[in-house]
mmCIF file of C-alpha atoms and ligand atoms in Angstrom:
data_model
loop_
_atom_site.group_PDB
_atom_site.id
_atom_site.type_symbol
_atom_site.label_atom_id
_atom_site.label_comp_id
_atom_site.label_asym_id
_atom_site.label_seq_id
_atom_site.Cartn_x
_atom_site.Cartn_y
_atom_site.Cartn_z
ATOM 1 C CA MET A 1 69.680 93.939 78.257
ATOM 2 C CA GLY A 2 68.558 96.984 80.175
ATOM 3 C CA GLY A 3 70.223 99.251 82.698
ATOM 4 C CA SER A 4 71.204 102.788 83.586
ATOM 5 C CA PHE A 5 74.641 102.372 82.008
ATOM 6 C CA ASP A 6 75.972 105.279 84.089
ATOM 7 C CA PRO A 7 78.590 104.521 82.810
ATOM 8 C CA PRO A 8 78.595 101.318 80.733
ATOM 9 C CA HIS A 9 81.610 99.176 81.648
ATOM 10 C CA LYS A 10 83.576 96.007 80.977
ATOM 11 C CA GLY A 11 81.175 93.947 83.099
ATOM 12 C CA HIS A 12 78.323 94.891 80.730
ATOM 13 C CA LYS A 13 80.491 94.056 77.738
ATOM 14 C CA ARG A 14 81.506 90.652 79.099
ATOM 15 C CA LEU A 15 77.898 89.828 79.883
ATOM 16 C CA LEU A 16 76.759 90.827 76.398
ATOM 17 C CA VAL A 17 79.414 88.798 74.617
ATOM 18 C CA ALA A 18 78.860 85.730 76.820
ATOM 19 C CA ALA A 19 75.102 85.905 76.249
ATOM 20 C CA ALA A 20 75.577 86.321 72.504
ATOM 21 C CA GLU A 21 77.922 83.316 72.318
ATOM 22 C CA GLU A 22 75.468 81.216 74.309
ATOM 23 C CA LEU A 23 72.236 82.260 72.581
ATOM 24 C CA LYS A 24 73.424 83.159 69.049
ATOM 25 C CA PRO A 25 70.698 85.826 68.805
ATOM 26 C CA ASP A 26 69.474 87.405 65.576
ATOM 27 C CA ARG A 27 69.314 90.744 67.315
ATOM 28 C CA ILE A 28 70.741 92.245 70.489
ATOM 29 C CA VAL A 29 68.843 95.174 71.945
ATOM 30 C CA LEU A 30 70.200 97.420 74.661
ATOM 31 C CA VAL A 31 67.656 99.472 76.578
ATOM 32 C CA PRO A 32 69.166 102.378 78.530
ATOM 33 C CA ALA A 33 66.828 103.419 81.327
ATOM 34 C CA PHE A 34 65.605 106.899 81.957
ATOM 35 C CA GLN A 35 67.206 107.800 85.238
ATOM 36 C CA ALA A 36 66.143 110.309 87.832
ATOM 37 C CA PRO A 37 69.034 112.679 88.555
ATOM 38 C CA LEU A 38 71.402 111.178 91.117
ATOM 39 C CA LYS A 39 71.605 112.918 94.443
ATOM 40 C CA GLY A 40 74.998 114.207 95.450
ATOM 41 C CA LEU A 41 77.540 113.554 92.756
ATOM 42 C CA PRO A 42 76.143 114.333 89.356
ATOM 43 C CA GLY A 43 75.671 111.381 87.016
ATOM 44 C CA ALA A 44 75.805 111.545 83.214
ATOM 45 C CA SER A 45 72.896 112.951 81.213
ATOM 46 C CA ALA A 46 70.740 110.516 79.250
ATOM 47 C CA ALA A 47 72.305 111.777 76.019
ATOM 48 C CA ASP A 48 75.811 111.071 77.358
ATOM 49 C CA ARG A 49 74.807 107.621 78.608
ATOM 50 C CA VAL A 50 73.482 106.781 75.149
ATOM 51 C CA ARG A 51 76.705 108.053 73.554
ATOM 52 C CA MET A 52 78.813 105.965 75.924
ATOM 53 C CA LEU A 53 76.704 102.908 75.238
ATOM 54 C CA ARG A 54 77.236 103.362 71.488
ATOM 55 C CA LYS A 55 80.977 103.456 72.144
ATOM 56 C CA LEU A 56 80.755 100.239 74.139
ATOM 57 C CA VAL A 57 78.805 98.579 71.316
ATOM 58 C CA ALA A 58 81.389 99.744 68.767
ATOM 59 C CA GLY A 59 83.947 97.667 70.687
ATOM 60 C CA LEU A 60 81.993 94.395 70.483
ATOM 61 C CA PRO A 61 83.241 91.608 68.185
ATOM 62 C CA LYS A 62 82.076 92.397 64.650
ATOM 63 C CA LYS A 63 79.556 89.554 64.319
ATOM 64 C CA TRP A 64 77.667 90.770 67.413
ATOM 65 C CA ARG A 65 78.162 94.458 66.816
ATOM 66 C CA LYS A 66 76.289 94.184 63.520
ATOM 67 C CA ARG A 67 73.279 92.706 65.288
ATOM 68 C CA CYS A 68 73.294 95.133 68.180
ATOM 69 C CA SER A 69 71.077 98.195 68.448
ATOM 70 C CA LEU A 70 69.929 100.656 71.103
ATOM 71 C CA ASP A 71 66.291 101.048 72.046
ATOM 72 C CA ILE A 72 66.076 104.532 73.545
ATOM 73 C CA SER A 73 62.312 104.602 74.038
ATOM 74 C CA GLU A 74 62.638 104.718 77.858
ATOM 75 C CA VAL A 75 64.969 107.699 77.652
ATOM 76 C CA ARG A 76 62.612 109.375 75.181
ATOM 77 C CA ALA A 77 59.618 108.737 77.450
ATOM 78 C CA HIS A 78 61.464 110.867 80.027
ATOM 79 C CA ARG A 79 60.085 108.902 82.940
ATOM 80 C CA MET A 80 60.887 105.718 84.763
ATOM 81 C CA VAL A 81 59.622 102.830 82.617
ATOM 82 C CA TYR A 82 59.253 99.440 84.294
ATOM 83 C CA THR A 83 60.918 96.476 82.616
ATOM 84 C CA VAL A 84 57.544 94.777 82.433
ATOM 85 C CA GLU A 85 56.237 97.623 80.253
ATOM 86 C CA THR A 86 59.227 97.429 77.936
ATOM 87 C CA LEU A 87 58.988 93.648 77.610
ATOM 88 C CA ARG A 88 55.251 93.822 76.893
ATOM 89 C CA ARG A 89 55.915 96.341 74.157
ATOM 90 C CA LEU A 90 58.684 94.227 72.638
ATOM 91 C CA ARG A 91 56.393 91.202 72.804
ATOM 92 C CA ARG A 92 53.672 93.157 70.962
ATOM 93 C CA GLU A 93 56.076 94.446 68.350
ATOM 94 C CA HIS A 94 57.675 91.039 67.784
ATOM 95 C CA PRO A 95 54.940 88.484 68.511
ATOM 96 C CA ARG A 96 56.745 85.452 67.101
ATOM 97 C CA THR A 97 60.207 86.277 68.412
ATOM 98 C CA GLU A 98 61.930 84.416 71.201
ATOM 99 C CA LEU A 99 62.934 86.995 73.816
ATOM 100 C CA HIS A 100 65.784 86.619 76.282
ATOM 101 C CA PHE A 101 66.640 89.090 79.023
ATOM 102 C CA ILE A 102 70.169 89.312 80.434
ATOM 103 C CA VAL A 103 71.027 90.579 83.916
ATOM 104 C CA GLY A 104 73.925 90.502 86.367
ATOM 105 C CA SER A 105 73.545 88.466 89.551
ATOM 106 C CA ASP A 106 72.963 91.566 91.736
ATOM 107 C CA SER A 107 69.831 92.451 89.734
ATOM 108 C CA ALA A 108 68.714 88.811 89.640
ATOM 109 C CA GLU A 109 68.839 88.633 93.436
ATOM 110 C CA SER A 110 66.339 91.479 93.706
ATOM 111 C CA PHE A 111 64.041 90.076 91.006
ATOM 112 C CA TYR A 112 61.026 89.833 93.327
ATOM 113 C CA LYS A 113 61.267 93.556 94.038
ATOM 114 C CA TRP A 114 60.701 94.317 90.349
ATOM 115 C CA ARG A 115 57.261 95.392 89.162
ATOM 116 C CA GLU A 116 55.039 92.329 88.347
ATOM 117 C CA PRO A 117 57.642 89.565 88.682
ATOM 118 C CA GLU A 118 55.237 86.762 87.758
ATOM 119 C CA ALA A 119 54.309 88.508 84.505
ATOM 120 C CA LEU A 120 57.987 89.154 83.824
ATOM 121 C CA LYS A 121 58.769 85.459 84.123
ATOM 122 C CA ARG A 122 56.251 84.619 81.387
ATOM 123 C CA LEU A 123 57.302 87.361 78.991
ATOM 124 C CA CYS A 124 60.773 86.042 78.145
ATOM 125 C CA ALA A 125 63.596 83.709 79.112
ATOM 126 C CA TRP A 126 65.875 85.011 81.900
ATOM 127 C CA TRP A 127 69.651 84.730 81.982
ATOM 128 C CA VAL A 128 72.042 85.669 84.725
ATOM 129 C CA GLY A 129 75.784 86.319 84.722
ATOM 130 C CA MET A 130 77.259 85.441 88.109
ATOM 131 C CA ARG A 131 79.567 87.996 89.715
ATOM 132 C CA PRO A 132 81.887 87.084 92.592
ATOM 133 C CA GLY A 133 79.962 86.859 95.844
ATOM 134 C CA ALA A 134 76.673 86.249 94.036
ATOM 135 C CA GLY A 135 73.807 84.516 95.810
ATOM 136 C CA VAL A 136 72.916 80.875 95.188
ATOM 137 C CA LEU A 137 71.075 80.188 91.969
ATOM 138 C CA LEU A 138 68.012 78.159 92.888
ATOM 139 C CA SER A 139 68.064 76.064 89.757
ATOM 140 C CA PRO A 140 66.703 72.533 89.556
ATOM 141 C CA GLY A 141 69.873 71.393 87.728
ATOM 142 C CA ALA A 142 72.842 70.587 89.949
ATOM 143 C CA SER A 143 75.123 72.032 87.258
ATOM 144 C CA ALA A 144 73.657 75.426 87.932
ATOM 145 C CA LEU A 145 75.125 75.374 91.413
ATOM 146 C CA LYS A 146 78.543 74.416 90.200
ATOM 147 C CA GLY A 147 81.251 76.947 90.708
ATOM 148 C CA GLY A 148 80.686 77.540 94.370
ATOM 149 C CA ALA A 149 78.370 80.503 94.743
ATOM 150 C CA GLN A 150 78.201 80.579 98.504
ATOM 151 C CA ALA A 151 75.342 82.825 99.399
ATOM 152 C CA PRO A 152 76.509 85.672 101.615
ATOM 153 C CA GLY A 153 73.575 86.786 103.718
ATOM 154 C CA GLY A 154 71.495 83.908 102.388
ATOM 155 C CA ARG A 155 70.857 85.659 99.074
ATOM 156 C CA ARG A 156 69.043 83.679 96.410
ATOM 157 C CA ILE A 157 68.591 83.922 92.662
ATOM 158 C CA PRO A 158 65.151 82.686 91.565
ATOM 159 C CA ALA A 159 65.003 79.329 89.782
ATOM 160 C CA HIS A 160 63.686 80.664 86.458
ATOM 161 C CA PHE A 161 67.099 82.213 85.755
ATOM 162 C CA LYS A 162 69.511 80.278 83.595
ATOM 163 C CA ARG A 163 73.162 80.769 84.296
ATOM 164 C CA LEU A 164 75.467 82.097 81.590
ATOM 165 C CA PRO A 165 78.724 80.153 81.453
ATOM 166 C CA GLY A 166 81.689 81.790 83.128
ATOM 167 C CA ARG A 167 82.099 84.209 85.980
ATOM 168 C CA PHE A 168 81.775 87.904 85.457
ATOM 169 C CA PRO A 169 83.872 90.722 86.868
ATOM 170 C CA ASP A 170 82.699 92.488 89.980
ATOM 171 C CA ILE A 171 82.358 95.934 88.435
ATOM 172 C CA SER A 172 79.578 98.388 89.167
ATOM 173 C CA SER A 173 78.831 101.770 87.652
ATOM 174 C CA THR A 174 78.502 103.222 91.162
ATOM 175 C CA ASP A 175 82.045 102.135 92.009
ATOM 176 C CA ILE A 176 83.344 103.733 88.815
ATOM 177 C CA ARG A 177 81.620 107.026 89.590
ATOM 178 C CA LEU A 178 82.913 107.097 93.155
ATOM 179 C CA ALA A 179 86.429 106.068 92.136
ATOM 180 C CA ALA A 180 86.536 108.873 89.553
ATOM 181 C CA ALA A 181 85.362 111.420 92.121
ATOM 182 C CA THR A 182 87.910 110.399 94.744
ATOM 183 C CA GLY A 183 90.919 110.287 92.429
ATOM 184 C CA ALA A 184 91.141 106.460 92.551
ATOM 185 C CA GLN A 185 91.787 104.138 89.578
ATOM 186 C CA TRP A 186 88.660 103.722 87.493
ATOM 187 C CA ALA A 187 89.530 103.832 83.770
ATOM 188 C CA ARG A 188 90.492 100.159 83.511
ATOM 189 C CA LEU A 189 86.987 99.176 84.655
ATOM 190 C CA THR A 190 85.471 100.404 81.423
ATOM 191 C CA THR A 191 86.573 100.333 77.789
ATOM 192 C CA GLY A 192 89.133 102.804 76.403
ATOM 193 C CA PRO A 193 86.692 104.805 74.251
ATOM 194 C CA VAL A 194 84.182 105.102 77.134
ATOM 195 C CA ALA A 195 86.969 106.209 79.503
ATOM 196 C CA SER A 196 88.132 108.854 77.003
ATOM 197 C CA PHE A 197 84.590 110.134 76.679
ATOM 198 C CA ILE A 198 84.209 110.380 80.479
ATOM 199 C CA ARG A 199 87.480 112.319 80.712
ATOM 200 C CA LYS A 200 86.634 114.610 77.823
ATOM 201 C CA ARG A 201 83.231 115.474 79.242
ATOM 202 C CA GLY A 202 84.542 115.723 82.819
ATOM 203 C CA LEU A 203 81.828 113.340 84.050
ATOM 204 C CA TYR A 204 81.460 111.931 87.568
ATOM 205 C CA GLY A 205 83.194 114.767 89.363
ATOM 206 C CA LEU A 206 86.193 114.923 86.993
ATOM 207 C CA ALA A 207 85.282 118.461 85.887
ATOM 208 C CA ILE A 208 85.059 119.530 89.543
ATOM 209 C CA ILE A 209 88.423 117.931 90.324
ATOM 210 C CA ARG A 210 90.007 119.644 87.333
ATOM 211 C CA GLU A 211 88.684 123.016 88.453
ATOM 212 C CA LEU A 212 89.908 122.428 92.023
ATOM 213 C CA GLU A 213 93.333 121.421 90.782
ATOM 214 C CA ARG A 214 93.468 124.658 88.801
ATOM 215 C CA THR A 215 92.318 126.957 91.609
ATOM 216 C CA LEU A 216 93.732 125.389 94.795
ATOM 217 C CA LYS A 217 97.353 125.287 95.894
ATOM 218 C CA LYS A 218 98.887 121.842 95.597
ATOM 219 C CA PRO A 219 98.822 120.844 99.313
ATOM 220 C CA ARG A 220 95.238 122.107 99.570
ATOM 221 C CA PHE A 221 94.269 120.088 96.518
ATOM 222 C CA GLN A 222 95.910 116.970 97.974
ATOM 223 C CA HIS A 223 94.092 117.570 101.259
ATOM 224 C CA THR A 224 90.820 117.937 99.339
ATOM 225 C CA MET A 225 91.260 114.599 97.590
ATOM 226 C CA ALA A 226 92.182 112.946 100.899
ATOM 227 C CA VAL A 227 89.033 114.351 102.533
ATOM 228 C CA ALA A 228 86.850 113.167 99.605
ATOM 229 C CA ASP A 229 88.354 109.689 99.882
ATOM 230 C CA LEU A 230 87.948 109.451 103.660
ATOM 231 C CA SER A 231 84.399 110.860 103.405
ATOM 232 C CA ALA A 232 83.436 108.059 101.001
ATOM 233 C CA LYS A 233 84.857 105.406 103.333
ATOM 234 C CA LEU A 234 83.220 106.883 106.429
ATOM 235 C CA ALA A 235 79.881 107.131 104.588
ATOM 236 C CA VAL A 236 80.036 103.409 103.775
ATOM 237 C CA ARG A 237 80.920 102.602 107.373
ATOM 238 C CA HIS A 238 78.100 104.694 108.839
ATOM 239 C CA GLY A 239 75.456 103.944 106.219
ATOM 240 C CA LEU A 240 75.294 107.495 104.828
ATOM 241 C CA ASP A 241 74.972 108.571 101.204
ATOM 242 C CA ARG A 242 78.414 108.076 99.629
ATOM 243 C CA HIS A 243 77.720 110.387 96.713
ATOM 244 C CA LYS A 244 76.755 113.297 98.941
ATOM 245 C CA ALA A 245 79.706 112.671 101.235
ATOM 246 C CA VAL A 246 82.181 112.643 98.334
ATOM 247 C CA LEU A 247 80.719 115.787 96.817
ATOM 248 C CA ALA A 248 80.844 117.659 100.133
ATOM 249 C CA GLY A 249 84.382 116.345 100.717
ATOM 250 C CA LEU A 250 85.504 117.541 97.289
ATOM 251 C CA LEU A 251 84.071 121.020 97.675
ATOM 252 C CA HIS A 252 84.541 121.668 101.394
ATOM 253 C CA ASP A 253 87.600 123.886 100.877
ATOM 254 C CA CYS A 254 86.872 125.162 97.366
ATOM 255 C CA GLY A 255 87.112 128.783 98.561
ATOM 256 C CA ARG A 256 90.071 128.239 100.887
ATOM 257 C CA CYS A 257 92.844 129.640 98.712
ATOM 258 C CA MET A 258 91.428 133.132 98.478
ATOM 259 C CA PRO A 259 93.437 135.791 100.393
ATOM 260 C CA PRO A 260 91.662 136.553 103.730
ATOM 261 C CA GLU A 261 90.884 140.203 102.790
ATOM 262 C CA LYS A 262 89.249 139.004 99.626
ATOM 263 C CA MET A 263 87.265 136.396 101.571
ATOM 264 C CA ALA A 264 85.786 139.114 103.761
ATOM 265 C CA GLU A 265 84.997 141.289 100.780
ATOM 266 C CA ARG A 266 83.426 138.397 98.850
ATOM 267 C CA CYS A 267 81.338 137.403 101.863
ATOM 268 C CA ARG A 268 80.045 140.956 102.069
ATOM 269 C CA SER A 269 79.191 141.228 98.393
ATOM 270 C CA TRP A 270 77.531 137.805 98.292
ATOM 271 C CA ARG A 271 75.798 138.436 101.620
ATOM 272 C CA VAL A 272 77.175 135.203 103.033
ATOM 273 C CA LYS A 273 75.999 134.648 106.577
ATOM 274 C CA ALA A 274 78.453 133.479 109.242
ATOM 275 C CA PRO A 275 78.109 133.481 113.047
ATOM 276 C CA SER A 276 79.789 136.466 114.746
ATOM 277 C CA VAL A 277 80.988 137.512 111.330
ATOM 278 C CA ARG A 278 82.473 140.841 112.484
ATOM 279 C CA ASP A 279 84.655 139.092 115.041
ATOM 280 C CA ILE A 280 85.794 136.575 112.464
ATOM 281 C CA VAL A 281 86.746 139.304 109.995
ATOM 282 C CA ARG A 282 88.669 141.171 112.688
ATOM 283 C CA ARG A 283 90.379 138.240 114.382
ATOM 284 C CA GLN A 284 90.623 135.277 112.024
ATOM 285 C CA PRO A 285 89.173 135.958 108.587
ATOM 286 C CA LYS A 286 90.234 132.593 107.139
ATOM 287 C CA LEU A 287 87.469 131.042 109.284
ATOM 288 C CA LEU A 288 85.111 132.527 106.688
ATOM 289 C CA HIS A 289 86.290 129.995 104.137
ATOM 290 C CA SER A 290 83.778 127.272 105.018
ATOM 291 C CA TYR A 291 80.820 129.642 104.572
ATOM 292 C CA LEU A 292 82.378 131.046 101.432
ATOM 293 C CA SER A 293 83.110 127.558 100.054
ATOM 294 C CA ALA A 294 79.443 126.584 100.428
ATOM 295 C CA GLU A 295 78.411 129.685 98.504
ATOM 296 C CA LEU A 296 81.049 129.035 95.847
ATOM 297 C CA ALA A 297 79.877 125.411 95.570
ATOM 298 C CA ARG A 298 76.398 126.732 94.868
ATOM 299 C CA ARG A 299 77.367 129.502 92.476
ATOM 300 C CA ARG A 300 80.291 128.061 90.571
ATOM 301 C CA PHE A 301 79.667 124.329 90.769
ATOM 302 C CA GLY A 302 75.882 124.465 90.641
ATOM 303 C CA ILE A 303 75.374 122.418 93.823
ATOM 304 C CA GLN A 304 71.796 122.692 95.035
ATOM 305 C CA ASP A 305 71.644 119.894 97.598
ATOM 306 C CA PRO A 306 71.025 121.578 100.987
ATOM 307 C CA GLU A 307 72.616 118.669 102.901
ATOM 308 C CA VAL A 308 75.837 118.928 100.914
ATOM 309 C CA LEU A 309 75.935 122.728 101.272
ATOM 310 C CA SER A 310 75.267 122.478 105.009
ATOM 311 C CA ALA A 311 78.139 120.022 105.498
ATOM 312 C CA ILE A 312 80.522 122.351 103.643
ATOM 313 C CA ARG A 313 79.349 125.354 105.655
ATOM 314 C CA LYS A 314 79.801 123.638 109.024
ATOM 315 C CA HIS A 315 83.069 121.816 108.420
ATOM 316 C CA THR A 316 85.310 124.228 110.352
ATOM 317 C CA LEU A 317 83.321 125.695 113.224
ATOM 318 C CA GLY A 318 80.574 123.123 113.418
ATOM 319 C CA ALA A 319 77.107 124.214 114.543
ATOM 320 C CA LEU A 320 74.760 123.557 117.430
ATOM 321 C CA ARG A 321 72.611 121.444 115.127
ATOM 322 C CA MET A 322 74.527 119.063 112.932
ATOM 323 C CA SER A 323 73.314 116.215 110.718
ATOM 324 C CA PRO A 324 75.305 112.964 110.488
ATOM 325 C CA LEU A 325 76.694 114.192 107.130
ATOM 326 C CA ASP A 326 77.749 117.523 108.737
ATOM 327 C CA LYS A 327 79.606 115.590 111.435
ATOM 328 C CA LEU A 328 81.177 113.246 108.914
ATOM 329 C CA ILE A 329 82.672 116.105 106.878
ATOM 330 C CA TYR A 330 83.765 117.960 110.032
ATOM 331 C CA VAL A 331 85.629 114.852 111.191
ATOM 332 C CA ALA A 332 86.970 113.845 107.741
ATOM 333 C CA ASP A 333 88.434 117.340 107.329
ATOM 334 C CA ALA A 334 90.135 117.168 110.721
ATOM 335 C CA VAL A 335 91.661 113.689 110.378
ATOM 336 C CA SER A 336 92.184 113.055 106.646
ATOM 337 C CA GLU A 337 95.279 111.029 105.639
ATOM 338 C CA ASP A 338 97.281 114.161 104.793
ATOM 339 C CA ARG A 339 96.999 115.515 108.358
ATOM 340 C CA ASP A 340 100.242 114.671 110.056
ATOM 341 C CA HIS A 341 99.627 115.763 113.654
ATOM 342 C CA PRO A 342 100.241 112.837 116.024
ATOM 343 C CA GLY A 343 96.636 112.509 117.133
ATOM 344 C CA SER A 344 95.183 112.189 113.659
ATOM 345 C CA LYS A 345 95.600 108.440 113.160
ATOM 346 C CA PRO A 346 93.819 107.330 116.358
ATOM 347 C CA LEU A 347 91.134 109.940 115.683
ATOM 348 C CA ARG A 348 90.706 108.555 112.176
ATOM 349 C CA GLU A 349 90.240 105.075 113.596
ATOM 350 C CA LEU A 350 87.800 106.464 116.135
ATOM 351 C CA ALA A 351 85.830 108.085 113.296
ATOM 352 C CA PHE A 352 85.141 104.629 111.853
ATOM 353 C CA ARG A 353 83.862 103.411 115.200
ATOM 354 C CA ASP A 354 81.776 106.344 116.416
ATOM 355 C CA LEU A 355 81.191 109.580 114.534
ATOM 356 C CA ASP A 356 79.754 111.451 117.536
ATOM 357 C CA ILE A 357 82.649 110.677 119.841
ATOM 358 C CA ALA A 358 85.110 111.437 117.019
ATOM 359 C CA MET A 359 83.386 114.786 116.439
ATOM 360 C CA LYS A 360 83.729 115.655 120.112
ATOM 361 C CA ALA A 361 87.391 114.581 120.144
ATOM 362 C CA CYS A 362 88.146 116.647 117.022
ATOM 363 C CA LEU A 363 86.535 119.725 118.551
ATOM 364 C CA TRP A 364 88.551 119.205 121.725
ATOM 365 C CA ALA A 365 91.748 118.897 119.681
ATOM 366 C CA LYS A 366 90.951 122.135 117.815
ATOM 367 C CA LEU A 367 90.268 124.007 121.055
ATOM 368 C CA GLU A 368 93.438 122.659 122.631
ATOM 369 C CA HIS A 369 95.421 123.705 119.578
ATOM 370 C CA ALA A 370 93.962 127.234 119.759
ATOM 371 C CA ARG A 371 94.645 127.435 123.499
ATOM 372 C CA SER A 372 98.266 126.347 123.186
ATOM 373 C CA ASN A 373 98.843 128.890 120.401
ATOM 374 C CA ASN A 374 97.081 131.599 122.341
ATOM 375 C CA SER A 375 94.749 132.132 119.432
ATOM 376 C CA TRP A 376 91.179 133.324 119.401
ATOM 377 C CA MET A 377 88.415 130.789 119.915
ATOM 378 C CA HIS A 378 85.188 131.406 118.108
ATOM 379 C CA PRO A 379 82.230 131.630 120.529
ATOM 380 C CA LEU A 380 80.408 128.995 118.490
ATOM 381 C CA SER A 381 83.177 126.452 119.083
ATOM 382 C CA LEU A 382 83.013 127.196 122.800
ATOM 383 C CA SER A 383 79.243 126.834 123.039
ATOM 384 C CA LEU A 384 79.411 123.672 120.923
ATOM 385 C CA TRP A 385 81.959 122.272 123.371
ATOM 386 C CA THR A 386 79.717 123.189 126.311
ATOM 387 C CA ARG A 387 76.872 121.339 124.641
ATOM 388 C CA LEU A 388 78.874 118.226 123.669
ATOM 389 C CA ARG A 389 80.644 117.950 127.016
ATOM 390 C CA ARG A 390 77.394 117.288 128.833
HETATM 391 FE FE1 LIG B 401 88.448 123.943 105.590
HETATM 392 FE FE1 LIG B 402 89.812 121.082 104.774
#
């Protein structure tokens, strides 16, 4: 069984045990993949993924645990290794051994996108564990279709796959990472020892959340988590990168709790650029916090991604040029669940329908708020309004 295992979870474990019970193998080999660094939210290092996988293996029933080992050659190669290469190597190393490869139904559905699928078919026997909502298994045996498996979107699992008995939980590593980073429940999706390891190492945004909880005031921290959560949902709705959206949502206000005088001083010493910075310092220094937060995200949290940093920078005043992610964070910040002004709920619903119109409506609401309080309006907000109103 191969995979990124970022992190390994109960779905992997169930699949392994079911395959072992069905095939009674002499050996079980897990092959963690080398993985290019994830964009946006940081994933676990290869070393940590291997450690977590060992913890998962330690929790297998004894008879299978004894036969289970890790093959870390792909991680050691430090490059992406195609499954076909790994299977050819295993075939060479064990010429008289029967090889079986185990995958979840989501991977099986994309089998023909793998490198050299026809060669793959000949190299070993293929087994699939069906997750809820899996595509139809195109098996010659009617029994293989038993259990429903309606095919949403007409998805198909090629006929050379054999189905493992049982249905397997709908758990994905991506969901675990995103749940951890948005403060949602995630620990029950993996095993206890793996969850403890993730917590201890602060993986998948947990270290960032811990630091934010320590440095932000409680309402600000709650707002931050609400923005991260809404950002993830809006990213799904609008087809944007969820990991980047969550990361920008988490860090958008990371410099917000600094006293305004200190913000101005820090911006000077770090040479942070902000539009009409002198006016901001004189009239409303807390408007510096978005520019400062981007710089803090870079310096303290090691964020390099220019799209994430841009979204943080532009979340308060906006900018004349804004990417879809910039707009998403601008809107998510204005209408997150913790905002209790009367207009926030309809605006939140609008954000799911149309990000551009929601952006315009949020800007209008901010300008109206400033006007009714007789407060200063930043020239950028005014020129942005002039542009969007057209
Ligand atoms: Fe903010
Ligand atoms: Fe905010």
